[in-house]
Amino acid sequence: EPEVTQTPSHQVTQMGQEVILRCVPISNHLYFYWYRQILGQKVEFLVSFYNNEISEKSEIFDDQFSVERPDGSNFTLKIRSTKLEDSAMYFCASSAYRDTEAFFGQGTRLTVV
Amino acid sequence: GENVEQHPSTLSVQEGDSAVIKCTYSDSASNYFPWYKQELGKGPQLIIDIRSNVGEKKDQRIAVTLNKTAKHFSLHITETQPEDSAVYFCAASIRYSGAGSYQLTFGKGTKLSVIP
């Protein structure tokens, strides 16, 4: 069964460093998303991406964040200068169409120290 | 924006009993309500969803009910089995073919434990 894969599964970084979280969406999907879940809190929407541009973003997704689809298969989330409060589980998801099921990856646990 | 509240945060049931998880939402424009199951070390997986044009949907042991007037929806699992143990998330969104929002607003999750 096709699945969304994320790498790495766990990343530890120092405050102020840049991190790139990687995702390979399901191959025929057109819509891509990032969500995050701070420990003990809700899963929160960050951004959606379609046709090589951001289609929607939340207030969490500030100038420190960026997304890219560099090569037609990977979908990346970059955090430019990490803060302690960026520590969370980050989930990538993809869907075939705008109003169809979103499939989630297993997540990347980011720990900022 | 939309706010989704989910209760209870933890739920323990005996194997074979039923489990019910409830969610409320705030935005009356929301019309799509999925439920996700998250097992340890895995991402959320869709188990059932309902759109606002129906009041109930069933898939084997899982059912979801929606009350648009009260703005709440519930997940019902009957004849629970140990493999149903997981964290369950409800979510809400505004979905129309070719329009609406992309984002899902999630509840905080319910940790379900099925005791053999």
mmCIF file of C-alpha atoms in Angstrom:
data_model
loop_
_atom_site.group_PDB
_atom_site.id
_atom_site.type_symbol
_atom_site.label_atom_id
_atom_site.label_comp_id
_atom_site.label_asym_id
_atom_site.label_seq_id
_atom_site.Cartn_x
_atom_site.Cartn_y
_atom_site.Cartn_z
ATOM 1 C CA GLU A 1 0.000 0.000 0.000
ATOM 2 C CA PRO A 2 1.432 3.423 -0.895
ATOM 3 C CA GLU A 3 2.471 5.530 2.054
ATOM 4 C CA VAL A 4 3.942 8.872 2.983
ATOM 5 C CA THR A 5 7.489 8.521 4.294
ATOM 6 C CA GLN A 6 9.354 11.018 6.434
ATOM 7 C CA THR A 7 13.023 11.317 7.306
ATOM 8 C CA PRO A 8 14.598 11.470 9.758
ATOM 9 C CA SER A 9 12.388 9.896 12.399
ATOM 10 C CA HIS A 10 14.120 11.923 15.110
ATOM 11 C CA GLN A 11 16.271 15.028 14.809
ATOM 12 C CA VAL A 12 18.077 16.840 17.589
ATOM 13 C CA THR A 13 19.364 20.316 16.834
ATOM 14 C CA GLN A 14 20.806 23.253 18.700
ATOM 15 C CA MET A 15 18.796 26.413 19.117
ATOM 16 C CA GLY A 16 19.447 28.825 16.264
ATOM 17 C CA GLN A 17 20.393 26.108 13.785
ATOM 18 C CA GLU A 18 18.560 25.446 10.540
ATOM 19 C CA VAL A 19 16.781 22.135 10.061
ATOM 20 C CA ILE A 20 15.216 20.520 7.030
ATOM 21 C CA LEU A 21 12.570 17.871 7.470
ATOM 22 C CA ARG A 22 11.972 15.647 4.487
ATOM 23 C CA CYS A 23 8.909 13.904 3.165
ATOM 24 C CA VAL A 24 8.126 11.735 0.180
ATOM 25 C CA PRO A 25 4.384 12.017 -0.514
ATOM 26 C CA ILE A 26 2.378 9.345 -2.282
ATOM 27 C CA SER A 27 3.442 9.484 -5.914
ATOM 28 C CA ASN A 28 0.226 10.494 -7.677
ATOM 29 C CA HIS A 29 -0.889 12.971 -5.028
ATOM 30 C CA LEU A 30 -1.123 16.655 -5.848
ATOM 31 C CA TYR A 31 -1.663 18.319 -2.458
ATOM 32 C CA PHE A 32 0.894 18.334 0.328
ATOM 33 C CA TYR A 33 0.688 19.440 3.952
ATOM 34 C CA TRP A 34 2.718 19.900 7.094
ATOM 35 C CA TYR A 35 1.239 19.608 10.557
ATOM 36 C CA ARG A 36 2.902 19.644 13.933
ATOM 37 C CA GLN A 37 2.058 18.326 17.382
ATOM 38 C CA ILE A 38 3.723 19.742 20.456
ATOM 39 C CA LEU A 39 3.856 17.109 23.206
ATOM 40 C CA GLY A 40 0.504 16.814 24.914
ATOM 41 C CA GLN A 41 -1.193 19.297 22.609
ATOM 42 C CA LYS A 42 -3.332 19.201 19.488
ATOM 43 C CA VAL A 43 -2.157 18.412 15.988
ATOM 44 C CA GLU A 44 -1.916 21.841 14.328
ATOM 45 C CA PHE A 45 -1.987 22.766 10.669
ATOM 46 C CA LEU A 46 1.081 24.592 9.356
ATOM 47 C CA VAL A 47 0.848 24.823 5.579
ATOM 48 C CA SER A 48 -0.579 23.330 2.414
ATOM 49 C CA PHE A 49 1.156 23.257 -0.966
ATOM 50 C CA TYR A 50 -0.226 22.748 -4.443
ATOM 51 C CA ASN A 51 1.098 23.382 -7.912
ATOM 52 C CA ASN A 52 4.466 24.472 -6.545
ATOM 53 C CA GLU A 53 3.127 27.163 -4.298
ATOM 54 C CA ILE A 54 1.700 27.625 -0.844
ATOM 55 C CA SER A 55 -2.093 27.492 -0.991
ATOM 56 C CA GLU A 56 -2.834 28.097 2.678
ATOM 57 C CA LYS A 57 -0.841 28.655 5.848
ATOM 58 C CA SER A 58 -1.567 29.138 9.522
ATOM 59 C CA GLU A 59 -0.322 31.899 11.783
ATOM 60 C CA ILE A 60 2.259 29.453 13.125
ATOM 61 C CA PHE A 61 3.929 29.356 9.708
ATOM 62 C CA ASP A 62 5.916 32.577 10.000
ATOM 63 C CA ASP A 63 9.008 33.772 8.147
ATOM 64 C CA GLN A 64 11.158 31.187 9.918
ATOM 65 C CA PHE A 65 9.410 28.422 8.009
ATOM 66 C CA SER A 66 9.544 27.578 4.333
ATOM 67 C CA VAL A 67 8.477 24.655 2.167
ATOM 68 C CA GLU A 68 9.795 23.375 -1.096
ATOM 69 C CA ARG A 69 9.293 20.583 -3.575
ATOM 70 C CA PRO A 70 12.828 20.530 -4.954
ATOM 71 C CA ASP A 71 12.748 17.573 -7.303
ATOM 72 C CA GLY A 72 9.191 16.400 -7.982
ATOM 73 C CA SER A 73 9.241 13.680 -5.336
ATOM 74 C CA ASN A 74 10.457 15.222 -2.086
ATOM 75 C CA PHE A 75 8.564 17.817 -0.060
ATOM 76 C CA THR A 76 10.596 19.629 2.567
ATOM 77 C CA LEU A 77 9.944 21.850 5.552
ATOM 78 C CA LYS A 78 12.781 24.172 6.535
ATOM 79 C CA ILE A 79 13.013 25.975 9.831
ATOM 80 C CA ARG A 80 15.572 28.725 9.428
ATOM 81 C CA SER A 81 16.618 29.420 13.013
ATOM 82 C CA THR A 82 15.141 26.917 15.438
ATOM 83 C CA LYS A 83 13.746 27.929 18.801
ATOM 84 C CA LEU A 84 13.095 25.751 21.845
ATOM 85 C CA GLU A 85 9.360 26.028 21.205
ATOM 86 C CA ASP A 86 9.783 24.444 17.768
ATOM 87 C CA SER A 87 10.298 21.103 19.515
ATOM 88 C CA ALA A 88 7.423 18.944 18.344
ATOM 89 C CA MET A 89 6.401 16.023 16.168
ATOM 90 C CA TYR A 90 6.093 17.186 12.567
ATOM 91 C CA PHE A 91 3.752 15.301 10.261
ATOM 92 C CA CYS A 92 3.737 15.460 6.494
ATOM 93 C CA ALA A 93 0.565 14.511 4.639
ATOM 94 C CA SER A 94 -0.619 14.306 1.059
ATOM 95 C CA SER A 95 -3.904 13.938 -0.757
ATOM 96 C CA ALA A 96 -4.841 13.169 -4.333
ATOM 97 C CA TYR A 97 -7.279 16.059 -4.577
ATOM 98 C CA ARG A 98 -8.302 18.994 -2.473
ATOM 99 C CA ASP A 99 -11.306 17.314 -0.895
ATOM 100 C CA THR A 100 -10.072 13.746 -0.578
ATOM 101 C CA GLU A 101 -8.469 11.838 2.261
ATOM 102 C CA ALA A 102 -5.169 13.110 3.604
ATOM 103 C CA PHE A 103 -2.604 10.370 4.247
ATOM 104 C CA PHE A 104 -0.115 11.087 7.005
ATOM 105 C CA GLY A 105 3.493 10.047 7.401
ATOM 106 C CA GLN A 106 4.849 8.580 10.622
ATOM 107 C CA GLY A 107 6.285 11.923 11.721
ATOM 108 C CA THR A 108 9.662 13.451 12.561
ATOM 109 C CA ARG A 109 10.310 14.229 16.192
ATOM 110 C CA LEU A 110 12.279 17.470 16.344
ATOM 111 C CA THR A 111 14.054 18.279 19.586
ATOM 112 C CA VAL A 112 15.653 21.700 19.920
ATOM 113 C CA VAL A 113 18.198 21.961 22.727
ATOM 114 C CA GLY B 1 -11.177 30.168 13.398
ATOM 115 C CA GLU B 2 -12.428 26.666 14.047
ATOM 116 C CA ASN B 3 -11.963 25.095 17.484
ATOM 117 C CA VAL B 4 -12.486 21.397 18.143
ATOM 118 C CA GLU B 5 -12.851 20.012 21.644
ATOM 119 C CA GLN B 6 -12.561 16.256 22.282
ATOM 120 C CA HIS B 7 -13.550 14.157 25.300
ATOM 121 C CA PRO B 8 -12.495 12.120 27.119
ATOM 122 C CA SER B 9 -8.718 12.436 26.982
ATOM 123 C CA THR B 10 -8.311 8.827 28.153
ATOM 124 C CA LEU B 11 -10.727 5.920 28.002
ATOM 125 C CA SER B 12 -10.348 2.369 29.270
ATOM 126 C CA VAL B 13 -12.838 -0.322 28.313
ATOM 127 C CA GLN B 14 -13.048 -4.059 28.697
ATOM 128 C CA GLU B 15 -12.610 -6.096 25.545
ATOM 129 C CA GLY B 16 -15.989 -6.568 23.901
ATOM 130 C CA ASP B 17 -17.501 -3.410 25.369
ATOM 131 C CA SER B 18 -18.294 -0.282 23.365
ATOM 132 C CA ALA B 19 -16.275 2.926 23.344
ATOM 133 C CA VAL B 20 -17.632 6.380 22.598
ATOM 134 C CA ILE B 21 -15.544 9.480 21.935
ATOM 135 C CA LYS B 22 -17.187 12.882 21.564
ATOM 136 C CA CYS B 23 -16.153 16.074 19.814
ATOM 137 C CA THR B 24 -17.650 19.525 19.488
ATOM 138 C CA TYR B 25 -16.785 22.149 16.912
ATOM 139 C CA SER B 26 -17.316 25.879 16.826
ATOM 140 C CA ASP B 27 -17.561 26.890 13.151
ATOM 141 C CA SER B 28 -21.006 26.146 11.720
ATOM 142 C CA ALA B 29 -19.478 26.279 8.212
ATOM 143 C CA SER B 30 -17.466 23.090 8.858
ATOM 144 C CA ASN B 31 -18.867 20.251 6.815
ATOM 145 C CA TYR B 32 -16.268 17.484 6.847
ATOM 146 C CA PHE B 33 -15.443 15.483 9.970
ATOM 147 C CA PRO B 34 -12.790 12.754 9.794
ATOM 148 C CA TRP B 35 -11.574 10.483 12.564
ATOM 149 C CA TYR B 36 -7.971 9.362 12.728
ATOM 150 C CA LYS B 37 -6.348 6.510 14.640
ATOM 151 C CA GLN B 38 -2.722 6.851 15.660
ATOM 152 C CA GLU B 39 -0.796 3.816 16.809
ATOM 153 C CA LEU B 40 2.504 4.109 18.600
ATOM 154 C CA GLY B 41 5.281 5.242 16.274
ATOM 155 C CA LYS B 42 2.955 5.804 13.335
ATOM 156 C CA GLY B 43 1.197 8.748 11.777
ATOM 157 C CA PRO B 44 -2.548 9.348 12.038
ATOM 158 C CA GLN B 45 -4.579 7.052 9.806
ATOM 159 C CA LEU B 46 -8.089 7.868 8.617
ATOM 160 C CA ILE B 47 -10.623 5.327 9.898
ATOM 161 C CA ILE B 48 -13.914 6.951 9.022
ATOM 162 C CA ASP B 49 -15.263 10.321 7.979
ATOM 163 C CA ILE B 50 -18.628 11.982 7.662
ATOM 164 C CA ARG B 51 -19.908 14.961 5.731
ATOM 165 C CA SER B 52 -22.612 17.269 6.948
ATOM 166 C CA ASN B 53 -25.232 16.036 4.517
ATOM 167 C CA VAL B 54 -25.624 12.814 6.538
ATOM 168 C CA GLY B 55 -26.281 12.196 10.219
ATOM 169 C CA GLU B 56 -24.644 8.804 10.620
ATOM 170 C CA LYS B 57 -22.161 6.561 8.882
ATOM 171 C CA LYS B 58 -21.130 3.034 9.738
ATOM 172 C CA ASP B 59 -18.254 0.802 8.722
ATOM 173 C CA GLN B 60 -18.296 -2.603 10.411
ATOM 174 C CA ARG B 61 -17.610 -1.992 14.135
ATOM 175 C CA ILE B 62 -17.064 1.737 13.722
ATOM 176 C CA ALA B 63 -19.771 4.370 13.417
ATOM 177 C CA VAL B 64 -19.819 8.137 13.479
ATOM 178 C CA THR B 65 -22.811 10.348 14.257
ATOM 179 C CA LEU B 66 -23.171 14.043 13.546
ATOM 180 C CA ASN B 67 -25.521 16.578 15.098
ATOM 181 C CA LYS B 68 -25.168 19.774 13.074
ATOM 182 C CA THR B 69 -27.563 21.747 15.246
ATOM 183 C CA ALA B 70 -25.586 21.041 18.401
ATOM 184 C CA LYS B 71 -22.279 21.064 16.507
ATOM 185 C CA HIS B 72 -21.059 17.795 17.860
ATOM 186 C CA PHE B 73 -20.024 14.468 16.427
ATOM 187 C CA SER B 74 -19.112 11.154 18.012
ATOM 188 C CA LEU B 75 -17.146 8.012 17.258
ATOM 189 C CA HIS B 76 -18.609 4.707 18.365
ATOM 190 C CA ILE B 77 -16.567 1.515 18.423
ATOM 191 C CA THR B 78 -18.491 -1.649 19.234
ATOM 192 C CA GLU B 79 -17.108 -5.028 20.312
ATOM 193 C CA THR B 80 -13.748 -3.487 21.091
ATOM 194 C CA GLN B 81 -10.600 -5.558 20.629
ATOM 195 C CA PRO B 82 -7.089 -5.058 22.053
ATOM 196 C CA GLU B 83 -5.894 -3.904 18.616
ATOM 197 C CA ASP B 84 -8.289 -0.964 18.881
ATOM 198 C CA SER B 85 -5.970 0.457 21.569
ATOM 199 C CA ALA B 86 -4.536 3.693 20.132
ATOM 200 C CA VAL B 87 -4.960 7.452 20.215
ATOM 201 C CA TYR B 88 -8.011 8.660 18.313
ATOM 202 C CA PHE B 89 -8.307 12.166 16.893
ATOM 203 C CA CYS B 90 -11.381 13.913 15.598
ATOM 204 C CA ALA B 91 -11.038 16.776 13.136
ATOM 205 C CA ALA B 92 -13.150 19.300 11.272
ATOM 206 C CA SER B 93 -12.757 21.113 7.989
ATOM 207 C CA ILE B 94 -14.648 23.048 5.342
ATOM 208 C CA ARG B 95 -14.617 21.058 2.142
ATOM 209 C CA TYR B 96 -16.315 21.713 -1.140
ATOM 210 C CA SER B 97 -15.345 20.267 -4.471
ATOM 211 C CA GLY B 98 -12.767 22.683 -5.793
ATOM 212 C CA ALA B 99 -13.127 25.108 -2.878
ATOM 213 C CA GLY B 100 -12.980 25.467 0.875
ATOM 214 C CA SER B 101 -10.087 25.166 3.257
ATOM 215 C CA TYR B 102 -7.213 22.739 3.082
ATOM 216 C CA GLN B 103 -6.605 22.545 6.745
ATOM 217 C CA LEU B 104 -7.917 20.077 9.255
ATOM 218 C CA THR B 105 -8.515 21.348 12.783
ATOM 219 C CA PHE B 106 -7.880 18.528 15.217
ATOM 220 C CA GLY B 107 -9.133 17.676 18.655
ATOM 221 C CA LYS B 108 -6.601 16.933 21.362
ATOM 222 C CA GLY B 109 -6.926 13.171 21.070
ATOM 223 C CA THR B 110 -8.306 10.316 23.161
ATOM 224 C CA LYS B 111 -6.073 7.505 24.338
ATOM 225 C CA LEU B 112 -8.182 4.366 24.183
ATOM 226 C CA SER B 113 -7.047 1.292 26.093
ATOM 227 C CA VAL B 114 -8.886 -1.980 25.554
ATOM 228 C CA ILE B 115 -8.265 -4.334 28.418
ATOM 229 C CA PRO B 116 -8.250 -8.043 27.469
#
